[in-house]
Amino acid sequence: MPADHIETLKQARENFVRKRRTMAEQMIPLGAAAQHFAPAFADLQASVEAIDRAIADEEKLPEGYAAAEPQASEEMDSDANFASNVVDIDFDPA
């Protein structure tokens, strides 16, 4: 159910927002070395924005989309002579 996935993403977002707020508070005092916190703060913000995009994507998906991993065809499992698109590549330049 998409609502369950959206709720999970919203909870994850809340956790990142709490961490971002805590980090921002630690950057306020004079001599707090805000530049030290900046990369982690930017990463947190990027995570929040990524979750926002994921929520928007989930809202657009039809019911049942990507509900389970696709199963290999029983026919392919039982047929030892099935065609494969795997190519033998030698990555050793020597």
Short mmCIF file of N, CA, C and O in Angstrom, two decimals:
data_model
loop_
_atom_site.label_atom_id
_atom_site.label_comp_id
_atom_site.label_asym_id
_atom_site.label_seq_id
_atom_site.Cartn_x
_atom_site.Cartn_y
_atom_site.Cartn_z
N MET A 1 0.85 -1.18 0.00
CA MET A 1 0.00 0.00 0.00
C MET A 1 0.90 1.24 0.00
O MET A 1 1.77 1.38 0.85
N PRO A 2 0.70 2.13 -0.95
CA PRO A 2 1.55 3.33 -1.04
C PRO A 2 1.53 4.17 0.23
O PRO A 2 2.54 4.76 0.59
N ALA A 3 0.42 4.21 0.93
CA ALA A 3 0.33 5.04 2.13
C ALA A 3 1.34 4.56 3.17
O ALA A 3 1.94 5.37 3.89
N ASP A 4 1.55 3.24 3.26
CA ASP A 4 2.52 2.70 4.21
C ASP A 4 3.93 3.14 3.85
O ASP A 4 4.71 3.52 4.72
N HIS A 5 4.27 3.09 2.57
CA HIS A 5 5.59 3.51 2.12
C HIS A 5 5.80 5.01 2.34
O HIS A 5 6.88 5.44 2.75
N ILE A 6 4.78 5.76 2.09
CA ILE A 6 4.86 7.21 2.29
C ILE A 6 5.05 7.52 3.77
O ILE A 6 5.87 8.36 4.13
N GLU A 7 4.31 6.82 4.63
CA GLU A 7 4.45 7.04 6.07
C GLU A 7 5.86 6.69 6.55
O GLU A 7 6.44 7.41 7.36
N THR A 8 6.42 5.62 6.03
CA THR A 8 7.79 5.23 6.39
C THR A 8 8.77 6.32 5.99
O THR A 8 9.66 6.70 6.76
N LEU A 9 8.61 6.85 4.78
CA LEU A 9 9.48 7.93 4.31
C LEU A 9 9.31 9.18 5.16
O LEU A 9 10.29 9.87 5.48
N LYS A 10 8.09 9.48 5.55
CA LYS A 10 7.85 10.66 6.39
C LYS A 10 8.51 10.52 7.76
O LYS A 10 9.07 11.48 8.30
N GLN A 11 8.48 9.32 8.32
CA GLN A 11 9.14 9.08 9.59
C GLN A 11 10.66 9.23 9.46
O GLN A 11 11.31 9.81 10.34
N ALA A 12 11.21 8.72 8.36
CA ALA A 12 12.64 8.87 8.11
C ALA A 12 12.99 10.35 7.97
O ALA A 12 14.00 10.82 8.50
N ARG A 13 12.14 11.09 7.26
CA ARG A 13 12.36 12.52 7.09
C ARG A 13 12.38 13.25 8.43
O ARG A 13 13.22 14.10 8.68
N GLU A 14 11.44 12.89 9.30
CA GLU A 14 11.38 13.51 10.63
C GLU A 14 12.68 13.28 11.40
O GLU A 14 13.19 14.20 12.07
N ASN A 15 13.23 12.08 11.30
CA ASN A 15 14.50 11.79 11.98
C ASN A 15 15.63 12.68 11.46
O ASN A 15 16.42 13.20 12.24
N PHE A 16 15.69 12.84 10.15
CA PHE A 16 16.74 13.69 9.57
C PHE A 16 16.54 15.16 9.95
O PHE A 16 17.52 15.87 10.18
N VAL A 17 15.30 15.60 10.01
CA VAL A 17 15.03 16.99 10.40
C VAL A 17 15.45 17.22 11.85
O VAL A 17 16.06 18.24 12.17
N ARG A 18 15.17 16.26 12.73
CA ARG A 18 15.61 16.38 14.12
C ARG A 18 17.13 16.49 14.20
O ARG A 18 17.67 17.33 14.93
N LYS A 19 17.83 15.65 13.45
CA LYS A 19 19.30 15.69 13.44
C LYS A 19 19.80 17.02 12.90
O LYS A 19 20.77 17.58 13.42
N ARG A 20 19.15 17.52 11.86
CA ARG A 20 19.55 18.81 11.28
C ARG A 20 19.37 19.94 12.29
O ARG A 20 20.24 20.80 12.44
N ARG A 21 18.25 19.92 13.00
CA ARG A 21 17.98 20.97 14.01
C ARG A 21 19.01 20.91 15.14
O ARG A 21 19.50 21.95 15.60
N THR A 22 19.33 19.71 15.58
CA THR A 22 20.33 19.54 16.65
C THR A 22 21.68 20.06 16.19
O THR A 22 22.38 20.77 16.93
N MET A 23 22.06 19.73 14.98
CA MET A 23 23.34 20.19 14.45
C MET A 23 23.35 21.71 14.31
O MET A 23 24.36 22.36 14.63
N ALA A 24 22.26 22.29 13.86
CA ALA A 24 22.18 23.75 13.72
C ALA A 24 22.37 24.42 15.08
O ALA A 24 23.07 25.44 15.18
N GLU A 25 21.79 23.85 16.12
CA GLU A 25 21.95 24.41 17.46
C GLU A 25 23.41 24.35 17.91
O GLU A 25 23.89 25.25 18.60
N GLN A 26 24.10 23.31 17.51
CA GLN A 26 25.51 23.17 17.88
C GLN A 26 26.40 24.14 17.12
O GLN A 26 27.52 24.42 17.54
N MET A 27 25.90 24.69 16.02
CA MET A 27 26.68 25.62 15.20
C MET A 27 26.54 27.07 15.66
O MET A 27 27.26 27.94 15.20
N ILE A 28 25.61 27.34 16.56
CA ILE A 28 25.31 28.71 16.97
C ILE A 28 26.40 29.36 17.83
O ILE A 28 26.80 30.49 17.56
N PRO A 29 26.89 28.70 18.87
CA PRO A 29 27.83 29.38 19.77
C PRO A 29 29.09 29.88 19.04
O PRO A 29 29.55 29.24 18.08
N LEU A 30 29.63 31.00 19.52
CA LEU A 30 30.88 31.51 18.96
C LEU A 30 31.96 30.46 19.14
O LEU A 30 32.05 29.81 20.18
N GLY A 31 32.78 30.31 18.15
CA GLY A 31 33.86 29.33 18.20
C GLY A 31 33.39 27.90 18.03
O GLY A 31 34.12 26.97 18.34
N ALA A 32 32.19 27.70 17.52
CA ALA A 32 31.65 26.35 17.37
C ALA A 32 32.20 25.62 16.17
O ALA A 32 31.87 24.46 15.96
N ALA A 33 33.05 26.26 15.40
CA ALA A 33 33.62 25.65 14.20
C ALA A 33 32.53 25.19 13.24
O ALA A 33 32.45 24.02 12.86
N ALA A 34 31.68 26.14 12.86
CA ALA A 34 30.57 25.82 11.96
C ALA A 34 31.06 25.20 10.66
O ALA A 34 30.38 24.34 10.09
N GLN A 35 32.25 25.62 10.20
CA GLN A 35 32.77 25.04 8.96
C GLN A 35 33.03 23.55 9.12
O GLN A 35 32.99 22.79 8.16
N HIS A 36 33.29 23.12 10.35
CA HIS A 36 33.48 21.70 10.61
C HIS A 36 32.15 20.94 10.42
O HIS A 36 32.14 19.81 9.95
N PHE A 37 31.05 21.57 10.82
CA PHE A 37 29.73 20.95 10.72
C PHE A 37 29.14 21.05 9.31
O PHE A 37 28.23 20.29 8.97
N ALA A 38 29.62 21.98 8.52
CA ALA A 38 28.99 22.28 7.24
C ALA A 38 28.83 21.07 6.32
O ALA A 38 27.74 20.88 5.76
N PRO A 39 29.85 20.24 6.10
CA PRO A 39 29.64 19.09 5.19
C PRO A 39 28.56 18.13 5.70
O PRO A 39 27.71 17.68 4.91
N ALA A 40 28.56 17.83 6.99
CA ALA A 40 27.54 16.93 7.52
C ALA A 40 26.15 17.58 7.46
O ALA A 40 25.16 16.90 7.17
N PHE A 41 26.09 18.88 7.70
CA PHE A 41 24.83 19.60 7.62
C PHE A 41 24.29 19.56 6.19
O PHE A 41 23.10 19.30 5.97
N ALA A 42 25.18 19.78 5.22
CA ALA A 42 24.77 19.72 3.81
C ALA A 42 24.30 18.32 3.44
O ALA A 42 23.32 18.16 2.69
N ASP A 43 24.96 17.29 3.96
CA ASP A 43 24.54 15.92 3.70
C ASP A 43 23.15 15.65 4.28
O ASP A 43 22.31 15.00 3.64
N LEU A 44 22.91 16.15 5.49
CA LEU A 44 21.58 15.99 6.10
C LEU A 44 20.51 16.67 5.26
O LEU A 44 19.44 16.11 5.02
N GLN A 45 20.81 17.88 4.81
CA GLN A 45 19.83 18.61 3.99
C GLN A 45 19.58 17.89 2.67
O GLN A 45 18.44 17.79 2.22
N ALA A 46 20.63 17.36 2.07
CA ALA A 46 20.46 16.61 0.82
C ALA A 46 19.60 15.37 1.05
O ALA A 46 18.79 15.00 0.20
N SER A 47 19.77 14.75 2.21
CA SER A 47 18.95 13.57 2.54
C SER A 47 17.49 13.94 2.69
O SER A 47 16.61 13.23 2.20
N VAL A 48 17.22 15.06 3.36
CA VAL A 48 15.84 15.52 3.52
C VAL A 48 15.22 15.78 2.15
O VAL A 48 14.08 15.37 1.87
N GLU A 49 15.96 16.45 1.28
CA GLU A 49 15.45 16.75 -0.06
C GLU A 49 15.24 15.48 -0.88
O GLU A 49 14.27 15.37 -1.64
N ALA A 50 16.13 14.50 -0.72
CA ALA A 50 15.96 13.23 -1.43
C ALA A 50 14.71 12.50 -0.94
O ALA A 50 13.97 11.92 -1.75
N ILE A 51 14.47 12.54 0.36
CA ILE A 51 13.27 11.91 0.89
C ILE A 51 12.03 12.63 0.40
O ILE A 51 11.02 11.98 0.06
N ASP A 52 12.07 13.96 0.31
CA ASP A 52 10.94 14.71 -0.24
C ASP A 52 10.63 14.25 -1.67
O ASP A 52 9.47 14.07 -2.04
N ARG A 53 11.69 14.06 -2.47
CA ARG A 53 11.49 13.57 -3.85
C ARG A 53 10.92 12.16 -3.85
O ARG A 53 10.06 11.82 -4.68
N ALA A 54 11.39 11.32 -2.93
CA ALA A 54 10.89 9.95 -2.86
C ALA A 54 9.41 9.94 -2.46
O ALA A 54 8.63 9.14 -3.01
N ILE A 55 9.02 10.80 -1.54
CA ILE A 55 7.61 10.89 -1.15
C ILE A 55 6.77 11.32 -2.35
O ILE A 55 5.72 10.72 -2.63
N ALA A 56 7.23 12.33 -3.07
CA ALA A 56 6.49 12.78 -4.26
C ALA A 56 6.38 11.66 -5.29
O ALA A 56 5.33 11.48 -5.91
N ASP A 57 7.45 10.88 -5.45
CA ASP A 57 7.42 9.76 -6.39
C ASP A 57 6.43 8.70 -5.93
O ASP A 57 5.64 8.20 -6.74
N GLU A 58 6.45 8.35 -4.65
CA GLU A 58 5.52 7.35 -4.13
C GLU A 58 4.07 7.77 -4.34
O GLU A 58 3.22 6.94 -4.61
N GLU A 59 3.81 9.07 -4.20
CA GLU A 59 2.44 9.55 -4.37
C GLU A 59 1.95 9.39 -5.81
O GLU A 59 0.75 9.28 -6.04
N LYS A 60 2.87 9.32 -6.76
CA LYS A 60 2.50 9.18 -8.17
C LYS A 60 2.38 7.73 -8.62
O LYS A 60 1.81 7.46 -9.66
N LEU A 61 2.93 6.79 -7.85
CA LEU A 61 2.96 5.40 -8.27
C LEU A 61 1.60 4.74 -8.15
O LEU A 61 0.85 5.02 -7.21
N PRO A 62 1.27 3.85 -9.08
CA PRO A 62 -0.01 3.15 -8.99
C PRO A 62 0.02 2.11 -7.86
O PRO A 62 1.08 1.65 -7.45
N GLU A 63 -1.15 1.75 -7.39
CA GLU A 63 -1.30 0.75 -6.34
C GLU A 63 -0.61 -0.56 -6.77
O GLU A 63 -0.75 -1.01 -7.90
N GLY A 64 0.17 -1.13 -5.87
CA GLY A 64 0.83 -2.41 -6.15
C GLY A 64 2.13 -2.32 -6.91
O GLY A 64 2.76 -3.34 -7.16
N TYR A 65 2.56 -1.12 -7.27
CA TYR A 65 3.79 -0.97 -8.04
C TYR A 65 4.98 -1.44 -7.21
O TYR A 65 5.14 -1.07 -6.06
N ALA A 66 5.82 -2.28 -7.79
CA ALA A 66 7.04 -2.80 -7.16
C ALA A 66 6.74 -3.42 -5.80
O ALA A 66 7.53 -3.30 -4.87
N ALA A 67 5.63 -4.15 -5.71
CA ALA A 67 5.23 -4.74 -4.45
C ALA A 67 6.14 -5.89 -4.03
O ALA A 67 6.38 -6.10 -2.86
N ALA A 68 6.65 -6.64 -4.99
CA ALA A 68 7.50 -7.77 -4.67
C ALA A 68 8.56 -7.93 -5.74
O ALA A 68 8.40 -7.47 -6.87
N GLU A 69 9.64 -8.61 -5.38
CA GLU A 69 10.69 -8.89 -6.35
C GLU A 69 10.15 -9.82 -7.42
O GLU A 69 9.42 -10.78 -7.11
N PRO A 70 10.47 -9.56 -8.68
CA PRO A 70 10.02 -10.48 -9.73
C PRO A 70 10.66 -11.85 -9.54
O PRO A 70 11.82 -11.95 -9.14
N GLN A 71 9.90 -12.88 -9.78
CA GLN A 71 10.39 -14.25 -9.65
C GLN A 71 10.90 -14.75 -10.99
O GLN A 71 10.35 -14.43 -12.04
N ALA A 72 11.96 -15.55 -10.95
CA ALA A 72 12.48 -16.15 -12.18
C ALA A 72 11.45 -17.11 -12.71
O ALA A 72 10.76 -17.79 -11.95
N SER A 73 11.36 -17.18 -13.99
CA SER A 73 10.42 -18.08 -14.63
C SER A 73 10.76 -19.52 -14.30
O SER A 73 11.91 -19.94 -14.34
N GLU A 74 9.73 -20.32 -13.95
CA GLU A 74 9.95 -21.74 -13.65
C GLU A 74 10.51 -22.44 -14.87
O GLU A 74 11.31 -23.35 -14.75
N GLU A 75 10.09 -22.00 -16.04
CA GLU A 75 10.57 -22.61 -17.28
C GLU A 75 12.08 -22.43 -17.39
O GLU A 75 12.80 -23.34 -17.75
N MET A 76 12.58 -21.25 -17.07
CA MET A 76 14.02 -21.00 -17.16
C MET A 76 14.76 -21.80 -16.10
O MET A 76 15.84 -22.31 -16.34
N ASP A 77 14.18 -21.94 -14.90
CA ASP A 77 14.83 -22.68 -13.83
C ASP A 77 14.99 -24.15 -14.18
O ASP A 77 15.99 -24.77 -13.85
N SER A 78 14.00 -24.71 -14.86
CA SER A 78 14.04 -26.14 -15.17
C SER A 78 14.78 -26.44 -16.46
O SER A 78 15.14 -27.58 -16.72
N ASP A 79 15.03 -25.45 -17.28
CA ASP A 79 15.68 -25.66 -18.56
C ASP A 79 17.16 -25.31 -18.45
O ASP A 79 17.53 -24.14 -18.41
N ALA A 80 18.01 -26.32 -18.44
CA ALA A 80 19.45 -26.09 -18.30
C ALA A 80 20.06 -25.48 -19.54
O ALA A 80 21.18 -24.99 -19.52
N ASN A 81 19.35 -25.48 -20.66
CA ASN A 81 19.88 -24.98 -21.93
C ASN A 81 19.33 -23.62 -22.31
O ASN A 81 19.32 -23.27 -23.48
N PHE A 82 18.85 -22.84 -21.33
CA PHE A 82 18.28 -21.55 -21.67
C PHE A 82 19.37 -20.59 -22.13
O PHE A 82 20.52 -20.70 -21.74
N ALA A 83 18.99 -19.66 -22.96
CA ALA A 83 19.93 -18.68 -23.49
C ALA A 83 20.25 -17.65 -22.42
O ALA A 83 19.40 -17.29 -21.61
N SER A 84 21.46 -17.18 -22.41
CA SER A 84 21.89 -16.19 -21.43
C SER A 84 22.48 -15.00 -22.16
O SER A 84 23.10 -15.14 -23.22
N ASN A 85 22.33 -13.83 -21.59
CA ASN A 85 22.94 -12.65 -22.18
C ASN A 85 24.23 -12.28 -21.45
O ASN A 85 24.80 -11.23 -21.66
N VAL A 86 24.72 -13.17 -20.58
CA VAL A 86 25.97 -12.94 -19.86
C VAL A 86 27.13 -13.19 -20.82
O VAL A 86 27.19 -14.21 -21.49
N VAL A 87 28.06 -12.24 -20.85
CA VAL A 87 29.20 -12.33 -21.75
C VAL A 87 30.45 -12.57 -20.91
O VAL A 87 30.63 -11.94 -19.87
N ASP A 88 31.31 -13.47 -21.35
CA ASP A 88 32.55 -13.74 -20.64
C ASP A 88 33.55 -12.65 -21.01
O ASP A 88 33.94 -12.51 -22.15
N ILE A 89 33.92 -11.86 -20.00
CA ILE A 89 34.84 -10.75 -20.23
C ILE A 89 36.06 -10.95 -19.36
O ILE A 89 35.95 -11.22 -18.16
N ASP A 90 37.22 -10.80 -19.94
CA ASP A 90 38.47 -10.92 -19.20
C ASP A 90 38.94 -9.52 -18.83
O ASP A 90 39.32 -8.74 -19.69
N PHE A 91 38.88 -9.19 -17.54
CA PHE A 91 39.25 -7.87 -17.09
C PHE A 91 40.74 -7.77 -16.76
O PHE A 91 41.23 -6.71 -16.39
N ASP A 92 41.45 -8.87 -16.87
CA ASP A 92 42.90 -8.87 -16.56
C ASP A 92 43.65 -8.47 -17.82
O ASP A 92 43.68 -9.23 -18.80
N PRO A 93 44.27 -7.28 -17.82
CA PRO A 93 44.94 -6.82 -19.05
C PRO A 93 46.22 -7.59 -19.36
O PRO A 93 46.77 -7.47 -20.44
N ALA A 94 46.72 -8.38 -18.43
CA ALA A 94 47.99 -9.09 -18.65
C ALA A 94 47.85 -10.26 -19.59
O ALA A 94 46.91 -10.82 -19.91
#
